[in-house]
Amino acid sequence: MLRNKYMGYIFQNYNLNKDESCFDNVADALRICGMRDKDEIEKRVFSALKNVGMEKYKLRTPDTLSGGQQQRVAIARAIANHPKVLLLDEPLAALDLKLRKDMQKELRNIQRKLGITFIFVTHDQEEA
């Protein structure tokens, strides 16, 4: 419970539920933390999706999205509970070089905006 409440986690392979909408994938992270207030869940999910530019895809399932879009939903899921620390396990390894650069910028912006401490696990020297 402590990990779910104070930490977010971004996996290398997204770990999204392919049978659920992007909205529900992000909302699941809040429900796991014990959040039950539907209005608060909706507010946080929309905010997290907006932070990664995916709010217009809220009803789509992950299997209809590109790899970069799936990673953005995974990031939204990780930041929806307003974590103090975000663990990133090779979060950009599956992305092409251009998208990797774009996502690095996006992650830096999220970090600055939300004040989250990032801990990266990576083999990519440039990413580190």
Coordinates of N, CA and C in Angstrom, one line a residue:
M1 N 0.8 -1.2 0.0 CA 0.0 0.0 0.0 C 0.9 1.3 0.0
L2 N 2.0 1.2 0.8 CA 2.9 2.4 0.8 C 3.4 2.7 -0.6
R3 N 3.8 1.7 -1.3 CA 4.4 1.9 -2.6 C 3.3 2.5 -3.5
N4 N 2.1 2.0 -3.5 CA 1.0 2.5 -4.4 C 0.6 3.9 -4.0
K5 N 0.8 4.3 -2.8 CA 0.3 5.6 -2.4 C 1.4 6.7 -2.6
Y6 N 2.6 6.4 -2.4 CA 3.7 7.4 -2.5 C 4.6 7.3 -3.7
M7 N 4.5 6.2 -4.5 CA 5.3 5.9 -5.6 C 4.5 5.6 -6.8
G8 N 5.1 6.1 -8.0 CA 4.5 5.7 -9.3 C 5.6 4.8 -9.9
Y9 N 5.2 4.0 -10.9 CA 6.1 3.1 -11.5 C 5.8 3.1 -13.0
I10 N 6.8 3.3 -13.9 CA 6.6 3.2 -15.3 C 7.4 2.0 -15.8
F11 N 6.7 1.1 -16.4 CA 7.4 -0.1 -16.9 C 7.9 0.0 -18.3
Q12 N 8.9 -0.7 -18.7 CA 9.4 -0.7 -20.0 C 8.4 -1.1 -21.0
N13 N 7.5 -2.1 -20.7 CA 6.6 -2.6 -21.7 C 5.1 -2.2 -21.4
Y14 N 5.0 -1.0 -20.7 CA 3.7 -0.4 -20.5 C 2.8 -1.0 -19.4
N15 N 2.6 -2.4 -19.6 CA 1.7 -3.1 -18.7 C 0.3 -2.5 -18.6
L16 N -0.2 -2.2 -19.7 CA -1.6 -1.7 -19.7 C -2.6 -2.8 -20.0
N17 N -3.8 -2.7 -19.4 CA -4.8 -3.7 -19.6 C -5.4 -3.4 -21.0
K18 N -5.2 -4.3 -22.0 CA -5.7 -4.1 -23.3 C -7.2 -4.1 -23.5
D19 N -7.9 -4.7 -22.5 CA -9.3 -4.8 -22.6 C -10.0 -3.6 -21.9
E20 N -9.3 -2.6 -21.4 CA -9.8 -1.4 -20.8 C -9.5 -0.2 -21.5
S21 N -10.3 0.8 -21.4 CA -10.0 2.1 -22.0 C -8.8 2.8 -21.3
C22 N -8.2 3.8 -22.0 CA -7.1 4.5 -21.4 C -7.6 5.1 -20.0
F23 N -8.8 5.6 -20.0 CA -9.3 6.2 -18.8 C -9.3 5.2 -17.7
D24 N -9.8 4.0 -17.9 CA -9.9 2.9 -16.9 C -8.5 2.4 -16.5
N25 N -7.6 2.4 -17.4 CA -6.2 2.0 -17.1 C -5.6 2.9 -16.1
V26 N -5.8 4.2 -16.2 CA -5.3 5.2 -15.3 C -6.1 5.2 -14.0
A27 N -7.4 5.0 -14.1 CA -8.3 5.0 -12.9 C -7.9 3.8 -12.0
D28 N -7.6 2.7 -12.6 CA -7.2 1.5 -11.9 C -6.1 1.8 -10.8
A29 N -5.2 2.6 -11.2 CA -4.1 2.9 -10.3 C -4.6 3.6 -9.1
L30 N -5.6 4.5 -9.3 CA -6.1 5.2 -8.1 C -7.0 4.3 -7.2
R31 N -7.7 3.4 -7.9 CA -8.5 2.4 -7.1 C -7.7 1.5 -6.3
I32 N -6.5 1.1 -6.8 CA -5.6 0.2 -6.1 C -5.1 0.9 -4.9
C33 N -5.0 2.3 -4.9 CA -4.5 3.1 -3.8 C -5.6 3.3 -2.7
G34 N -6.8 2.8 -3.0 CA -7.9 2.9 -2.1 C -8.8 4.1 -2.4
M35 N -8.6 4.8 -3.5 CA -9.5 6.0 -3.8 C -10.9 5.4 -4.2
R36 N -11.9 6.0 -3.7 CA -13.3 5.5 -4.1 C -14.2 6.7 -4.6
D37 N -13.8 7.9 -4.4 CA -14.6 9.1 -4.8 C -14.5 9.2 -6.3
K38 N -15.6 8.9 -7.0 CA -15.7 8.9 -8.4 C -15.3 10.2 -9.0
D39 N -15.8 11.3 -8.4 CA -15.5 12.6 -8.9 C -14.0 12.9 -8.9
E40 N -13.3 12.5 -7.7 CA -11.9 12.8 -7.6 C -11.1 11.9 -8.5
I41 N -11.6 10.6 -8.7 CA -10.9 9.8 -9.7 C -11.0 10.4 -11.1
E42 N -12.1 10.8 -11.5 CA -12.3 11.4 -12.8 C -11.4 12.6 -13.0
K43 N -11.4 13.5 -12.0 CA -10.6 14.7 -12.0 C -9.1 14.4 -12.2
R44 N -8.6 13.4 -11.4 CA -7.2 13.1 -11.5 C -6.8 12.3 -12.8
V45 N -7.7 11.5 -13.2 CA -7.5 10.8 -14.5 C -7.4 11.8 -15.6
F46 N -8.3 12.7 -15.7 CA -8.3 13.7 -16.8 C -7.1 14.6 -16.7
S47 N -6.7 15.0 -15.5 CA -5.5 15.8 -15.3 C -4.3 15.0 -15.7
A48 N -4.1 13.8 -15.3 CA -3.0 13.0 -15.7 C -2.9 12.8 -17.2
L49 N -4.0 12.4 -17.8 CA -4.0 12.3 -19.3 C -3.7 13.6 -20.0
K50 N -4.2 14.7 -19.5 CA -3.9 16.0 -20.1 C -2.4 16.3 -20.0
N51 N -1.8 16.0 -18.8 CA -0.4 16.2 -18.6 C 0.5 15.5 -19.7
V52 N 0.0 14.4 -20.2 CA 0.8 13.7 -21.2 C 0.2 13.8 -22.6
G53 N -0.8 14.7 -22.8 CA -1.4 15.0 -24.1 C -2.2 13.8 -24.6
M54 N -2.9 13.1 -23.8 CA -3.7 11.9 -24.2 C -5.1 12.0 -23.8
E55 N -5.6 13.2 -23.4 CA -7.0 13.3 -22.9 C -8.0 13.0 -24.0
K56 N -7.7 13.2 -25.3 CA -8.7 12.9 -26.3 C -8.7 11.4 -26.7
Y57 N -7.9 10.6 -26.1 CA -7.8 9.2 -26.3 C -8.4 8.4 -25.2
K58 N -9.1 9.1 -24.2 CA -9.5 8.5 -23.0 C -10.4 7.2 -23.2
L59 N -11.2 7.2 -24.3 CA -12.1 6.0 -24.5 C -11.5 4.9 -25.3
R60 N -10.3 5.1 -25.9 CA -9.7 4.1 -26.7 C -9.0 3.1 -25.9
T61 N -8.8 1.9 -26.4 CA -8.1 0.8 -25.7 C -6.6 0.9 -26.2
P62 N -5.7 0.4 -25.4 CA -4.3 0.5 -25.7 C -3.9 -0.1 -27.0
D63 N -4.6 -1.2 -27.4 CA -4.2 -1.9 -28.6 C -4.5 -1.1 -29.9
T64 N -5.2 0.0 -29.7 CA -5.5 0.9 -30.9 C -4.5 2.1 -30.9
L65 N -3.5 2.1 -30.0 CA -2.6 3.2 -29.9 C -1.2 2.8 -30.3
S66 N -0.4 3.8 -30.7 CA 1.0 3.6 -31.0 C 1.8 3.3 -29.8
G67 N 3.0 2.8 -29.9 CA 3.8 2.6 -28.7 C 4.1 3.8 -27.9
G68 N 4.3 4.9 -28.5 CA 4.5 6.2 -27.8 C 3.3 6.6 -27.1
Q69 N 2.1 6.4 -27.7 CA 0.8 6.8 -27.0 C 0.6 5.9 -25.8
Q70 N 0.9 4.6 -26.0 CA 0.7 3.7 -24.9 C 1.7 4.0 -23.7
Q71 N 2.9 4.5 -24.0 CA 3.8 4.9 -23.0 C 3.3 6.1 -22.3
R72 N 2.7 7.0 -23.0 CA 2.1 8.2 -22.4 C 1.0 7.8 -21.4
V73 N 0.1 6.9 -21.8 CA -0.9 6.4 -20.9 C -0.3 5.8 -19.7
A74 N 0.8 5.0 -19.8 CA 1.5 4.4 -18.7 C 2.0 5.5 -17.8
I75 N 2.5 6.6 -18.4 CA 3.0 7.7 -17.5 C 1.9 8.3 -16.8
A76 N 0.8 8.5 -17.5 CA -0.4 9.1 -16.8 C -0.9 8.3 -15.7
R77 N -0.9 7.0 -15.9 CA -1.2 6.0 -14.8 C -0.3 6.2 -13.6
A78 N 1.0 6.4 -13.9 CA 2.0 6.5 -12.8 C 1.9 7.8 -12.0
I79 N 1.4 8.9 -12.7 CA 1.4 10.2 -12.0 C 0.1 10.5 -11.4
A80 N -1.0 9.8 -11.7 CA -2.3 10.1 -11.3 C -2.5 10.2 -9.8
N81 N -1.8 9.4 -9.1 CA -1.9 9.4 -7.6 C -1.0 10.5 -7.0
H82 N -0.4 11.3 -7.8 CA 0.5 12.4 -7.3 C 1.6 11.8 -6.4
P83 N 2.4 10.9 -7.0 CA 3.4 10.3 -6.2 C 4.6 11.3 -5.8
K84 N 5.3 10.9 -4.8 CA 6.4 11.7 -4.4 C 7.6 11.2 -5.2
V85 N 7.7 9.9 -5.5 CA 8.8 9.3 -6.3 C 8.2 8.6 -7.4
L86 N 8.9 8.7 -8.6 CA 8.5 7.9 -9.8 C 9.6 7.1 -10.2
L87 N 9.4 5.7 -10.2 CA 10.4 4.8 -10.6 C 10.2 4.5 -12.1
L88 N 11.3 4.6 -12.9 CA 11.2 4.4 -14.3 C 12.1 3.3 -14.7
D89 N 11.5 2.2 -15.1 CA 12.3 1.0 -15.5 C 12.4 1.0 -17.1
E90 N 13.6 1.4 -17.6 CA 13.8 1.5 -19.0 C 12.6 2.0 -19.7
P91 N 12.0 3.1 -19.4 CA 10.8 3.6 -19.9 C 10.8 4.0 -21.4
L92 N 11.9 4.2 -21.9 CA 12.0 4.7 -23.3 C 12.6 3.6 -24.3
A93 N 13.0 2.5 -23.7 CA 13.8 1.5 -24.5 C 13.1 1.0 -25.7
A94 N 11.7 0.9 -25.7 CA 11.0 0.4 -26.8 C 10.6 1.4 -27.9
L95 N 11.0 2.6 -27.7 CA 10.6 3.7 -28.6 C 11.8 4.0 -29.6
D96 N 11.4 4.6 -30.7 CA 12.4 5.0 -31.7 C 13.1 6.2 -31.2
L97 N 14.2 6.6 -31.8 CA 15.0 7.7 -31.4 C 14.3 9.0 -31.2
K98 N 13.5 9.4 -32.3 CA 12.8 10.7 -32.2 C 11.8 10.7 -31.1
L99 N 11.0 9.6 -31.0 CA 10.0 9.6 -29.9 C 10.7 9.5 -28.6
R100 N 11.8 8.9 -28.5 CA 12.6 8.8 -27.2 C 13.0 10.2 -26.8
K101 N 13.5 11.0 -27.7 CA 13.9 12.4 -27.4 C 12.7 13.2 -27.0
D102 N 11.5 13.1 -27.7 CA 10.3 13.8 -27.3 C 9.8 13.4 -25.9
M103 N 9.9 12.1 -25.6 CA 9.4 11.6 -24.3 C 10.4 12.1 -23.2
Q104 N 11.7 12.2 -23.5 CA 12.6 12.7 -22.5 C 12.2 14.1 -22.1
K105 N 11.9 15.0 -23.1 CA 11.5 16.3 -22.8 C 10.2 16.4 -22.0
E106 N 9.3 15.5 -22.5 CA 8.0 15.5 -21.8 C 8.1 15.0 -20.3
L107 N 9.0 14.1 -20.1 CA 9.2 13.6 -18.7 C 9.8 14.7 -17.8
R108 N 10.8 15.5 -18.4 CA 11.4 16.6 -17.7 C 10.3 17.6 -17.4
N109 N 9.5 17.9 -18.3 CA 8.4 18.9 -18.1 C 7.5 18.4 -16.9
I110 N 7.1 17.2 -17.0 CA 6.2 16.6 -15.9 C 6.9 16.7 -14.6
Q111 N 8.2 16.4 -14.6 CA 9.0 16.4 -13.3 C 9.0 17.8 -12.7
R112 N 9.3 18.8 -13.6 CA 9.3 20.2 -13.1 C 7.9 20.7 -12.6
K113 N 6.9 20.3 -13.4 CA 5.5 20.8 -13.2 C 5.0 20.2 -11.9
L114 N 5.2 18.9 -11.7 CA 4.6 18.2 -10.5 C 5.6 18.0 -9.3
G115 N 6.8 18.3 -9.5 CA 7.8 18.2 -8.4 C 8.0 16.8 -7.9
I116 N 8.1 15.9 -8.8 CA 8.3 14.5 -8.5 C 9.7 14.1 -8.6
T117 N 10.2 13.3 -7.7 CA 11.6 12.8 -7.8 C 11.6 11.6 -8.7
F118 N 12.4 11.6 -9.7 CA 12.5 10.4 -10.6 C 13.7 9.6 -10.3
I119 N 13.5 8.3 -10.3 CA 14.6 7.3 -10.2 C 14.6 6.4 -11.5
F120 N 15.6 6.6 -12.3 CA 15.7 5.9 -13.6 C 16.5 4.6 -13.5
V121 N 16.0 3.5 -14.1 CA 16.8 2.3 -14.3 C 17.0 2.2 -15.8
T122 N 18.2 2.3 -16.3 CA 18.5 2.3 -17.7 C 19.9 1.8 -18.0
H123 N 20.0 1.3 -19.2 CA 21.4 0.9 -19.7 C 21.8 1.9 -20.8
D124 N 21.0 2.9 -21.1 CA 21.2 3.9 -22.1 C 21.9 5.1 -21.5
Q125 N 23.2 5.3 -21.8 CA 24.0 6.4 -21.2 C 23.4 7.7 -21.5
E126 N 22.9 7.9 -22.7 CA 22.3 9.2 -23.1 C 21.0 9.5 -22.3
E127 N 20.2 8.5 -22.1 CA 19.0 8.6 -21.3 C 19.3 9.0 -19.9
A128 N 20.3 8.4 -19.3 CA 20.7 8.6 -17.9 C 21.2 10.1 -17.8

